[in-house]
Amino acid sequence: MAVRKLAPENMQPKSFAFSPETEAFADQQIAKYPPGRQASAVIALLFKAQEQAGGWLPQKAIEAVAAKLDMAPIRVMEIATFYTMFNLEPVGKYFIQFCGTTPCQLRGAGDIKKVLEKRIGDQNHVTADGTFSWLEVECLGACCNAPMVQINDDYYEDLTPENFDKLLDDLAAGRPVKKGSQIGRSTSEPFEAVNTLQDPSLYDGSVIGAWRKRFEETAKPAETAEPAAAAASVPQEVKAAKPTAGRPIESDVADTPAKRAKEGETPVNPADRAGAADQTKNTVVDQRKESGDKPAPQSSKSYVATPSKPEEGKVTPEAPTTPVAGTRPAQAETRRDGSESKPAVVVDKDNKTS
Ligand code: FES
């Protein structure tokens, strides 16, 4: 993109004032916005000022727009120099924007460019009679009808070197010209032959709602078949669901005095319980601590801690690791966290185990 800067001093007019028409247009645009937000009309006013100035924006026109909108001139200058739709240098009476983007190139834009260079010269150059100037631009959105140019506000499409040359002749001579496609196709219909959407019934209204009728006819057999299929899939004898089906299984705490009492077990002797709690009398340590294993996670469920032997910190060798016949079963068999607990072996003061 070329550097966008204001036209040289010698091209700039000494003054610029809004015409009555431009003034009325400006007031109408400003009225669209709330008080204090009149700057929102800046694009519209710059466009109108460009039109009044002959297709380009002199510095004085930019300053007039700034004054009208109570804006700093530099802010309006920023907008005028940013948008390529504002011309900062004089243009011809017919300002030609030539599309040089790929689709147009593939359809012969190069030949159109040669016509421009032959008849007008380099881009950004106004012919001596002030009739033409041209500028190469990016895609103008009419790729279906490539190659194309925009002349002032109108598109001219499906160009060939021949029809474009004639178009320029007609414009220069003031003769009426045809806008849009230069080969007679309507909008962007197929280029050579129309071979789709040709059924007349598409345009006489007779097919309106036809899709619904077809849909309903197709749906009918399915509707009648569905209930039969659904009935066949229902089992004749429905089994009653288990009460716990689909529910989380809950069970009592693994080992609590209440549970043991409920199961007919003799509650732990309070003296034994006190002895087990006394670390100095314990003969078995928590082996998980001894081996450095991580302790079992905290749980709201209770379990019996394995007593320890303070002097060795190991299971007493002479103590049997299996219950002696006639003794009570282990106090804890399964922990709620899933880990197995070992039978608690307690040695009382008479060196008896329990
Ligand atoms: S490429 Fe030329 S109009 Fe899109």
mmCIF file of C-alpha atoms and ligand atoms in Angstrom:
data_model
loop_
_atom_site.group_PDB
_atom_site.id
_atom_site.type_symbol
_atom_site.label_atom_id
_atom_site.label_comp_id
_atom_site.label_asym_id
_atom_site.label_seq_id
_atom_site.Cartn_x
_atom_site.Cartn_y
_atom_site.Cartn_z
ATOM 1 C CA MET A 1 0.000 0.000 0.000
ATOM 2 C CA ALA A 2 1.261 3.407 -0.898
ATOM 3 C CA VAL A 3 2.089 5.906 1.794
ATOM 4 C CA ARG A 4 -1.023 7.900 2.440
ATOM 5 C CA LYS A 5 -0.265 11.563 2.922
ATOM 6 C CA LEU A 6 -1.851 14.849 2.033
ATOM 7 C CA ALA A 7 -1.430 16.259 -1.456
ATOM 8 C CA PRO A 8 1.480 18.689 -1.984
ATOM 9 C CA GLU A 9 0.993 22.319 -0.983
ATOM 10 C CA ASN A 10 0.653 23.504 -4.567
ATOM 11 C CA MET A 11 -2.347 21.197 -5.093
ATOM 12 C CA GLN A 12 -4.163 22.315 -1.980
ATOM 13 C CA PRO A 13 -6.971 24.869 -2.349
ATOM 14 C CA LYS A 14 -6.707 27.980 -0.204
ATOM 15 C CA SER A 15 -10.105 27.485 1.394
ATOM 16 C CA PHE A 16 -13.031 25.131 1.699
ATOM 17 C CA ALA A 17 -16.556 25.821 2.956
ATOM 18 C CA PHE A 18 -19.509 23.476 3.188
ATOM 19 C CA SER A 19 -22.119 24.035 0.489
ATOM 20 C CA PRO A 20 -25.730 24.399 1.726
ATOM 21 C CA GLU A 21 -26.367 20.823 0.627
ATOM 22 C CA THR A 22 -23.331 19.505 2.529
ATOM 23 C CA GLU A 23 -24.280 21.600 5.545
ATOM 24 C CA ALA A 24 -27.807 20.145 5.605
ATOM 25 C CA PHE A 25 -26.419 16.647 5.173
ATOM 26 C CA ALA A 26 -23.991 17.199 8.061
ATOM 27 C CA ASP A 27 -26.757 18.409 10.395
ATOM 28 C CA GLN A 28 -28.877 15.400 9.468
ATOM 29 C CA GLN A 29 -26.033 12.999 10.234
ATOM 30 C CA ILE A 30 -25.096 14.658 13.522
ATOM 31 C CA ALA A 31 -28.735 14.472 14.670
ATOM 32 C CA LYS A 32 -28.486 10.676 14.572
ATOM 33 C CA TYR A 33 -26.216 10.635 17.599
ATOM 34 C CA PRO A 34 -26.716 11.727 21.224
ATOM 35 C CA PRO A 35 -25.478 15.160 22.324
ATOM 36 C CA GLY A 36 -21.723 15.130 22.765
ATOM 37 C CA ARG A 37 -21.307 12.165 20.408
ATOM 38 C CA GLN A 38 -21.340 14.126 17.155
ATOM 39 C CA ALA A 39 -17.862 12.808 16.325
ATOM 40 C CA SER A 40 -19.555 9.559 15.341
ATOM 41 C CA ALA A 41 -20.653 11.274 12.121
ATOM 42 C CA VAL A 42 -17.080 11.885 10.986
ATOM 43 C CA ILE A 43 -16.962 9.227 8.241
ATOM 44 C CA ALA A 44 -20.218 10.411 6.682
ATOM 45 C CA LEU A 45 -19.086 14.034 6.716
ATOM 46 C CA LEU A 46 -15.703 13.231 5.214
ATOM 47 C CA PHE A 47 -17.448 11.358 2.421
ATOM 48 C CA LYS A 48 -19.721 14.272 1.675
ATOM 49 C CA ALA A 49 -16.841 16.734 1.819
ATOM 50 C CA GLN A 50 -14.874 14.554 -0.615
ATOM 51 C CA GLU A 51 -17.822 14.503 -2.979
ATOM 52 C CA GLN A 52 -18.164 18.270 -2.815
ATOM 53 C CA ALA A 53 -14.423 18.755 -3.407
ATOM 54 C CA GLY A 54 -14.470 16.694 -6.611
ATOM 55 C CA GLY A 55 -13.563 13.237 -5.383
ATOM 56 C CA TRP A 56 -10.687 13.982 -3.020
ATOM 57 C CA LEU A 57 -10.079 15.527 0.407
ATOM 58 C CA PRO A 58 -8.073 18.759 0.541
ATOM 59 C CA GLN A 59 -6.587 19.650 3.909
ATOM 60 C CA LYS A 60 -9.062 22.539 4.251
ATOM 61 C CA ALA A 61 -11.979 20.129 3.833
ATOM 62 C CA ILE A 62 -10.618 17.899 6.590
ATOM 63 C CA GLU A 63 -10.298 20.940 8.865
ATOM 64 C CA ALA A 64 -13.841 22.036 8.030
ATOM 65 C CA VAL A 65 -15.171 18.620 9.068
ATOM 66 C CA ALA A 66 -13.192 18.827 12.320
ATOM 67 C CA ALA A 67 -14.636 22.268 13.085
ATOM 68 C CA LYS A 68 -18.175 21.105 12.322
ATOM 69 C CA LEU A 69 -17.826 18.152 14.689
ATOM 70 C CA ASP A 70 -15.867 20.044 17.347
ATOM 71 C CA MET A 71 -12.986 17.592 16.958
ATOM 72 C CA ALA A 72 -9.236 18.163 16.990
ATOM 73 C CA PRO A 73 -8.121 18.426 13.310
ATOM 74 C CA ILE A 74 -5.436 15.775 13.873
ATOM 75 C CA ARG A 75 -8.060 13.228 14.855
ATOM 76 C CA VAL A 76 -9.981 13.778 11.625
ATOM 77 C CA MET A 77 -6.681 13.704 9.749
ATOM 78 C CA GLU A 78 -5.939 10.296 11.263
ATOM 79 C CA ILE A 79 -9.216 8.929 9.940
ATOM 80 C CA ALA A 80 -8.846 10.450 6.498
ATOM 81 C CA THR A 81 -5.336 9.073 6.079
ATOM 82 C CA PHE A 82 -6.253 5.615 7.407
ATOM 83 C CA TYR A 83 -9.170 4.681 5.156
ATOM 84 C CA THR A 84 -8.308 4.140 1.499
ATOM 85 C CA MET A 85 -11.780 5.201 0.402
ATOM 86 C CA PHE A 86 -10.679 8.772 1.043
ATOM 87 C CA ASN A 87 -8.533 10.161 -1.710
ATOM 88 C CA LEU A 88 -5.898 12.572 -0.513
ATOM 89 C CA GLU A 89 -4.879 13.783 -3.985
ATOM 90 C CA PRO A 90 -6.977 15.015 -6.920
ATOM 91 C CA VAL A 91 -8.594 12.322 -9.078
ATOM 92 C CA GLY A 92 -10.143 12.389 -12.525
ATOM 93 C CA LYS A 93 -13.802 12.988 -13.240
ATOM 94 C CA TYR A 94 -13.967 9.221 -13.658
ATOM 95 C CA PHE A 95 -11.934 7.650 -10.921
ATOM 96 C CA ILE A 96 -11.274 4.013 -11.837
ATOM 97 C CA GLN A 97 -10.466 1.506 -9.096
ATOM 98 C CA PHE A 98 -8.997 -1.489 -10.815
ATOM 99 C CA CYS A 99 -9.143 -4.845 -8.974
ATOM 100 C CA GLY A 100 -5.817 -6.607 -9.175
ATOM 101 C CA THR A 101 -6.507 -9.485 -6.785
ATOM 102 C CA THR A 102 -6.082 -13.157 -7.735
ATOM 103 C CA PRO A 103 -9.581 -14.094 -9.051
ATOM 104 C CA CYS A 104 -9.596 -11.075 -11.321
ATOM 105 C CA GLN A 105 -6.000 -11.791 -12.341
ATOM 106 C CA LEU A 106 -6.964 -15.330 -13.280
ATOM 107 C CA ARG A 107 -9.777 -13.992 -15.430
ATOM 108 C CA GLY A 108 -7.681 -11.506 -17.391
ATOM 109 C CA ALA A 109 -7.194 -8.447 -15.168
ATOM 110 C CA GLY A 110 -3.686 -8.114 -16.566
ATOM 111 C CA ASP A 111 -5.121 -7.203 -19.975
ATOM 112 C CA ILE A 112 -7.446 -4.638 -18.404
ATOM 113 C CA LYS A 113 -4.479 -3.064 -16.649
ATOM 114 C CA LYS A 114 -2.701 -2.709 -19.992
ATOM 115 C CA VAL A 115 -5.682 -0.761 -21.331
ATOM 116 C CA LEU A 116 -5.519 1.594 -18.352
ATOM 117 C CA GLU A 117 -1.804 2.156 -18.753
ATOM 118 C CA LYS A 118 -2.171 2.758 -22.467
ATOM 119 C CA ARG A 119 -5.068 5.195 -22.190
ATOM 120 C CA ILE A 120 -4.398 6.952 -18.877
ATOM 121 C CA GLY A 121 -0.813 6.252 -17.919
ATOM 122 C CA ASP A 122 0.447 5.338 -14.448
ATOM 123 C CA GLN A 123 -1.950 5.009 -11.566
ATOM 124 C CA ASN A 124 -2.563 8.093 -9.426
ATOM 125 C CA HIS A 125 -2.141 10.138 -12.578
ATOM 126 C CA VAL A 126 -4.954 12.355 -13.880
ATOM 127 C CA THR A 127 -5.256 12.722 -17.643
ATOM 128 C CA ALA A 128 -4.574 16.141 -19.030
ATOM 129 C CA ASP A 129 -8.273 16.803 -19.661
ATOM 130 C CA GLY A 130 -9.095 15.740 -16.077
ATOM 131 C CA THR A 131 -11.351 12.927 -17.279
ATOM 132 C CA PHE A 132 -9.645 9.792 -15.948
ATOM 133 C CA SER A 133 -7.373 8.549 -13.208
ATOM 134 C CA TRP A 134 -6.986 5.040 -11.881
ATOM 135 C CA LEU A 135 -5.737 3.145 -8.872
ATOM 136 C CA GLU A 136 -5.113 -0.566 -8.308
ATOM 137 C CA VAL A 137 -7.030 -1.859 -5.304
ATOM 138 C CA GLU A 138 -7.653 -5.154 -3.577
ATOM 139 C CA CYS A 139 -10.724 -7.360 -4.094
ATOM 140 C CA LEU A 140 -13.927 -5.378 -4.484
ATOM 141 C CA GLY A 141 -16.158 -8.363 -3.813
ATOM 142 C CA ALA A 142 -17.381 -9.039 -7.344
ATOM 143 C CA CYS A 143 -15.061 -11.963 -8.054
ATOM 144 C CA CYS A 144 -17.871 -14.000 -9.681
ATOM 145 C CA ASN A 145 -17.913 -11.465 -12.483
ATOM 146 C CA ALA A 146 -14.174 -10.983 -12.769
ATOM 147 C CA PRO A 147 -12.368 -9.080 -14.075
ATOM 148 C CA MET A 148 -13.945 -5.860 -12.966
ATOM 149 C CA VAL A 149 -13.361 -2.209 -12.095
ATOM 150 C CA GLN A 150 -15.222 0.338 -10.028
ATOM 151 C CA ILE A 151 -15.710 3.718 -11.688
ATOM 152 C CA ASN A 152 -16.843 6.333 -9.168
ATOM 153 C CA ASP A 153 -19.755 4.576 -7.407
ATOM 154 C CA ASP A 154 -20.542 1.828 -9.939
ATOM 155 C CA TYR A 155 -19.160 -1.606 -10.815
ATOM 156 C CA TYR A 156 -18.322 -2.693 -14.373
ATOM 157 C CA GLU A 157 -17.837 -6.436 -14.659
ATOM 158 C CA ASP A 158 -16.998 -9.234 -17.105
ATOM 159 C CA LEU A 159 -14.515 -6.960 -18.769
ATOM 160 C CA THR A 160 -12.459 -7.730 -21.834
ATOM 161 C CA PRO A 161 -9.897 -5.384 -23.333
ATOM 162 C CA GLU A 162 -12.371 -4.642 -26.130
ATOM 163 C CA ASN A 163 -15.480 -3.895 -24.085
ATOM 164 C CA PHE A 164 -13.412 -1.960 -21.528
ATOM 165 C CA ASP A 165 -11.854 0.200 -24.225
ATOM 166 C CA LYS A 166 -15.309 0.962 -25.574
ATOM 167 C CA LEU A 167 -16.567 1.701 -22.062
ATOM 168 C CA LEU A 168 -13.858 4.326 -21.593
ATOM 169 C CA ASP A 169 -14.678 5.809 -24.995
ATOM 170 C CA ASP A 170 -18.332 6.137 -24.060
ATOM 171 C CA LEU A 171 -17.533 7.730 -20.713
ATOM 172 C CA ALA A 172 -15.159 10.215 -22.269
ATOM 173 C CA ALA A 173 -17.756 11.093 -24.899
ATOM 174 C CA GLY A 174 -20.524 11.440 -22.354
ATOM 175 C CA ARG A 175 -22.541 8.590 -23.823
ATOM 176 C CA PRO A 176 -24.679 6.399 -21.597
ATOM 177 C CA VAL A 177 -22.937 3.271 -20.412
ATOM 178 C CA LYS A 178 -24.105 -0.058 -19.094
ATOM 179 C CA LYS A 179 -23.335 -0.742 -15.456
ATOM 180 C CA GLY A 180 -22.673 -4.209 -14.092
ATOM 181 C CA SER A 181 -21.897 -7.106 -16.395
ATOM 182 C CA GLN A 182 -20.681 -6.028 -19.831
ATOM 183 C CA ILE A 183 -21.620 -9.334 -21.449
ATOM 184 C CA GLY A 184 -25.279 -9.292 -20.538
ATOM 185 C CA ARG A 185 -25.514 -11.818 -17.764
ATOM 186 C CA SER A 186 -27.832 -11.100 -14.918
ATOM 187 C CA THR A 187 -25.992 -10.418 -11.674
ATOM 188 C CA SER A 188 -23.662 -13.404 -11.127
ATOM 189 C CA GLU A 189 -25.601 -16.168 -12.857
ATOM 190 C CA PRO A 190 -23.573 -18.917 -14.576
ATOM 191 C CA PHE A 191 -21.154 -17.534 -17.118
ATOM 192 C CA GLU A 192 -21.914 -19.613 -20.208
ATOM 193 C CA ALA A 193 -25.074 -21.683 -19.760
ATOM 194 C CA VAL A 194 -27.772 -21.745 -17.148
ATOM 195 C CA ASN A 195 -28.274 -25.417 -16.424
ATOM 196 C CA THR A 196 -29.524 -25.413 -12.858
ATOM 197 C CA LEU A 197 -32.798 -24.251 -11.272
ATOM 198 C CA GLN A 198 -34.549 -24.293 -14.626
ATOM 199 C CA ASP A 199 -37.732 -26.160 -13.636
ATOM 200 C CA PRO A 200 -40.610 -23.676 -14.182
ATOM 201 C CA SER A 201 -42.458 -25.148 -11.193
ATOM 202 C CA LEU A 202 -39.796 -23.582 -8.975
ATOM 203 C CA TYR A 203 -41.175 -20.188 -9.888
ATOM 204 C CA ASP A 204 -44.967 -20.698 -10.161
ATOM 205 C CA GLY A 205 -45.590 -21.487 -6.489
ATOM 206 C CA SER A 206 -46.782 -25.034 -7.142
ATOM 207 C CA VAL A 207 -44.038 -26.641 -5.105
ATOM 208 C CA ILE A 208 -44.640 -24.595 -1.989
ATOM 209 C CA GLY A 209 -45.181 -27.013 0.884
ATOM 210 C CA ALA A 210 -44.363 -30.057 -1.264
ATOM 211 C CA TRP A 211 -41.494 -30.958 0.966
ATOM 212 C CA ARG A 212 -43.869 -31.183 3.937
ATOM 213 C CA LYS A 213 -46.185 -33.544 2.112
ATOM 214 C CA ARG A 214 -43.290 -35.775 1.123
ATOM 215 C CA PHE A 215 -42.020 -35.706 4.687
ATOM 216 C CA GLU A 216 -45.395 -36.748 6.092
ATOM 217 C CA GLU A 217 -45.796 -39.561 3.590
ATOM 218 C CA THR A 218 -42.368 -40.907 4.409
ATOM 219 C CA ALA A 219 -43.024 -40.637 8.126
ATOM 220 C CA LYS A 220 -46.335 -42.606 8.108
ATOM 221 C CA PRO A 221 -45.002 -46.192 7.797
ATOM 222 C CA ALA A 222 -42.442 -45.501 10.450
ATOM 223 C CA GLU A 223 -45.129 -44.263 12.831
ATOM 224 C CA THR A 224 -47.203 -47.454 12.469
ATOM 225 C CA ALA A 225 -44.215 -49.729 12.764
ATOM 226 C CA GLU A 226 -42.785 -48.044 15.823
ATOM 227 C CA PRO A 227 -45.470 -48.921 18.422
ATOM 228 C CA ALA A 228 -45.368 -52.611 17.398
ATOM 229 C CA ALA A 229 -41.602 -52.678 17.708
ATOM 230 C CA ALA A 230 -41.790 -50.917 21.063
ATOM 231 C CA ALA A 231 -44.411 -53.399 22.371
ATOM 232 C CA ALA A 232 -42.319 -56.368 21.249
ATOM 233 C CA SER A 233 -39.320 -55.080 23.154
ATOM 234 C CA VAL A 234 -41.211 -54.950 26.507
ATOM 235 C CA PRO A 235 -40.600 -58.137 28.593
ATOM 236 C CA GLN A 236 -43.792 -59.926 29.590
ATOM 237 C CA GLU A 237 -42.701 -60.638 33.169
ATOM 238 C CA VAL A 238 -41.074 -57.738 34.823
ATOM 239 C CA LYS A 239 -38.766 -58.685 37.637
ATOM 240 C CA ALA A 240 -38.914 -56.623 40.781
ATOM 241 C CA ALA A 241 -35.861 -54.500 41.238
ATOM 242 C CA LYS A 242 -33.569 -55.142 44.162
ATOM 243 C CA PRO A 243 -34.078 -52.603 46.946
ATOM 244 C CA THR A 244 -30.440 -51.619 46.720
ATOM 245 C CA ALA A 245 -30.354 -51.485 42.964
ATOM 246 C CA GLY A 246 -28.663 -48.337 41.810
ATOM 247 C CA ARG A 247 -27.982 -47.113 45.328
ATOM 248 C CA PRO A 248 -24.640 -46.844 47.076
ATOM 249 C CA ILE A 249 -24.126 -49.698 49.506
ATOM 250 C CA GLU A 250 -23.887 -48.578 53.079
ATOM 251 C CA SER A 251 -22.774 -50.763 55.945
ATOM 252 C CA ASP A 252 -22.016 -50.347 59.592
ATOM 253 C CA VAL A 253 -18.693 -49.323 60.935
ATOM 254 C CA ALA A 254 -16.386 -52.342 60.724
ATOM 255 C CA ASP A 255 -15.626 -52.683 64.370
ATOM 256 C CA THR A 256 -17.315 -50.775 67.111
ATOM 257 C CA PRO A 257 -18.304 -51.781 70.632
ATOM 258 C CA ALA A 258 -21.933 -51.288 69.649
ATOM 259 C CA LYS A 259 -21.512 -53.574 66.643
ATOM 260 C CA ARG A 260 -19.746 -56.212 68.679
ATOM 261 C CA ALA A 261 -22.434 -56.044 71.361
ATOM 262 C CA LYS A 262 -25.077 -56.366 68.683
ATOM 263 C CA GLU A 263 -23.382 -59.487 67.333
ATOM 264 C CA GLY A 264 -23.335 -61.045 70.795
ATOM 265 C CA GLU A 265 -19.674 -60.486 71.368
ATOM 266 C CA THR A 266 -18.448 -59.694 74.846
ATOM 267 C CA PRO A 267 -17.480 -56.043 74.934
ATOM 268 C CA VAL A 268 -13.830 -55.307 75.443
ATOM 269 C CA ASN A 269 -12.790 -55.330 79.054
ATOM 270 C CA PRO A 270 -12.381 -51.682 80.160
ATOM 271 C CA ALA A 271 -9.093 -52.606 81.868
ATOM 272 C CA ASP A 272 -7.780 -54.116 78.629
ATOM 273 C CA ARG A 273 -8.880 -51.074 76.693
ATOM 274 C CA ALA A 274 -6.998 -48.815 79.144
ATOM 275 C CA GLY A 275 -3.940 -51.049 78.870
ATOM 276 C CA ALA A 276 -4.045 -50.937 75.087
ATOM 277 C CA ALA A 277 -4.225 -47.165 75.159
ATOM 278 C CA ASP A 278 -1.156 -46.997 77.415
ATOM 279 C CA GLN A 279 1.809 -46.842 75.078
ATOM 280 C CA THR A 280 4.212 -48.079 77.736
ATOM 281 C CA LYS A 281 2.326 -51.376 77.955
ATOM 282 C CA ASN A 282 1.868 -52.052 74.310
ATOM 283 C CA THR A 283 3.898 -54.833 72.742
ATOM 284 C CA VAL A 284 3.130 -54.125 69.089
ATOM 285 C CA VAL A 285 3.841 -50.953 67.180
ATOM 286 C CA ASP A 286 1.971 -49.663 64.209
ATOM 287 C CA GLN A 287 4.108 -51.314 61.561
ATOM 288 C CA ARG A 288 3.093 -48.829 58.933
ATOM 289 C CA LYS A 289 4.798 -46.102 60.967
ATOM 290 C CA GLU A 290 7.832 -48.290 61.524
ATOM 291 C CA SER A 291 8.271 -49.033 57.819
ATOM 292 C CA GLY A 292 7.666 -45.431 56.807
ATOM 293 C CA ASP A 293 4.469 -46.216 54.924
ATOM 294 C CA LYS A 294 1.919 -43.519 54.631
ATOM 295 C CA PRO A 295 -0.744 -43.814 57.279
ATOM 296 C CA ALA A 296 -4.204 -44.810 56.236
ATOM 297 C CA PRO A 297 -6.380 -41.901 55.247
ATOM 298 C CA GLN A 298 -8.505 -40.281 57.892
ATOM 299 C CA SER A 299 -11.903 -41.812 58.113
ATOM 300 C CA SER A 300 -14.968 -41.179 60.127
ATOM 301 C CA LYS A 301 -15.145 -44.916 60.639
ATOM 302 C CA SER A 302 -13.344 -46.389 63.603
ATOM 303 C CA TYR A 303 -10.784 -49.148 63.722
ATOM 304 C CA VAL A 304 -8.572 -50.495 66.457
ATOM 305 C CA ALA A 305 -4.987 -49.334 66.409
ATOM 306 C CA THR A 306 -2.416 -52.077 66.640
ATOM 307 C CA PRO A 307 -0.615 -51.774 69.983
ATOM 308 C CA SER A 308 3.161 -51.490 69.901
ATOM 309 C CA LYS A 309 6.016 -52.790 71.977
ATOM 310 C CA PRO A 310 8.050 -49.797 73.112
ATOM 311 C CA GLU A 311 11.366 -51.540 73.751
ATOM 312 C CA GLU A 312 11.774 -53.081 70.268
ATOM 313 C CA GLY A 313 9.105 -51.524 68.193
ATOM 314 C CA LYS A 314 8.465 -54.909 66.546
ATOM 315 C CA VAL A 315 6.017 -57.677 66.920
ATOM 316 C CA THR A 316 6.997 -59.710 69.947
ATOM 317 C CA PRO A 317 8.738 -62.821 68.560
ATOM 318 C CA GLU A 318 7.498 -65.117 71.218
ATOM 319 C CA ALA A 319 3.960 -63.839 70.954
ATOM 320 C CA PRO A 320 1.785 -66.008 68.730
ATOM 321 C CA THR A 321 0.560 -64.260 65.597
ATOM 322 C CA THR A 322 -2.517 -66.429 65.318
ATOM 323 C CA PRO A 323 -5.210 -66.488 67.938
ATOM 324 C CA VAL A 324 -4.820 -69.151 70.565
ATOM 325 C CA ALA A 325 -7.676 -71.603 70.728
ATOM 326 C CA GLY A 326 -10.303 -70.387 73.089
ATOM 327 C CA THR A 327 -9.297 -66.745 72.851
ATOM 328 C CA ARG A 328 -11.488 -64.049 71.374
ATOM 329 C CA PRO A 329 -11.315 -63.486 67.645
ATOM 330 C CA ALA A 330 -9.453 -60.496 66.308
ATOM 331 C CA GLN A 331 -11.060 -57.260 67.203
ATOM 332 C CA ALA A 332 -10.757 -55.764 63.766
ATOM 333 C CA GLU A 333 -10.898 -57.720 60.573
ATOM 334 C CA THR A 334 -11.402 -55.174 57.912
ATOM 335 C CA ARG A 335 -10.807 -51.482 57.877
ATOM 336 C CA ARG A 336 -13.152 -49.156 56.148
ATOM 337 C CA ASP A 337 -10.360 -47.833 53.993
ATOM 338 C CA GLY A 338 -9.952 -51.242 52.431
ATOM 339 C CA SER A 339 -6.621 -52.171 54.021
ATOM 340 C CA GLU A 340 -6.319 -55.321 56.028
ATOM 341 C CA SER A 341 -5.635 -54.938 59.722
ATOM 342 C CA LYS A 342 -3.681 -57.469 61.626
ATOM 343 C CA PRO A 343 -4.949 -59.093 64.764
ATOM 344 C CA ALA A 344 -4.029 -57.018 67.764
ATOM 345 C CA VAL A 345 -1.780 -58.956 70.087
ATOM 346 C CA VAL A 346 -1.649 -57.626 73.600
ATOM 347 C CA VAL A 347 0.575 -59.049 76.287
ATOM 348 C CA ASP A 348 -0.705 -58.441 79.787
ATOM 349 C CA LYS A 349 1.413 -58.150 82.895
ATOM 350 C CA ASP A 350 1.342 -61.937 83.424
ATOM 351 C CA ASN A 351 2.834 -62.378 79.922
ATOM 352 C CA LYS A 352 -0.436 -63.748 78.589
ATOM 353 C CA THR A 353 -1.595 -62.786 75.183
ATOM 354 C CA SER A 354 -5.079 -61.951 74.117
HETATM 355 S S1 FES B 1 -10.756 -10.437 -6.984
HETATM 356 FE FE1 FES B 1 -11.534 -8.852 -8.180
HETATM 357 S S2 FES B 1 -13.436 -8.484 -7.310
HETATM 358 FE FE2 FES B 1 -12.630 -10.032 -6.066
#
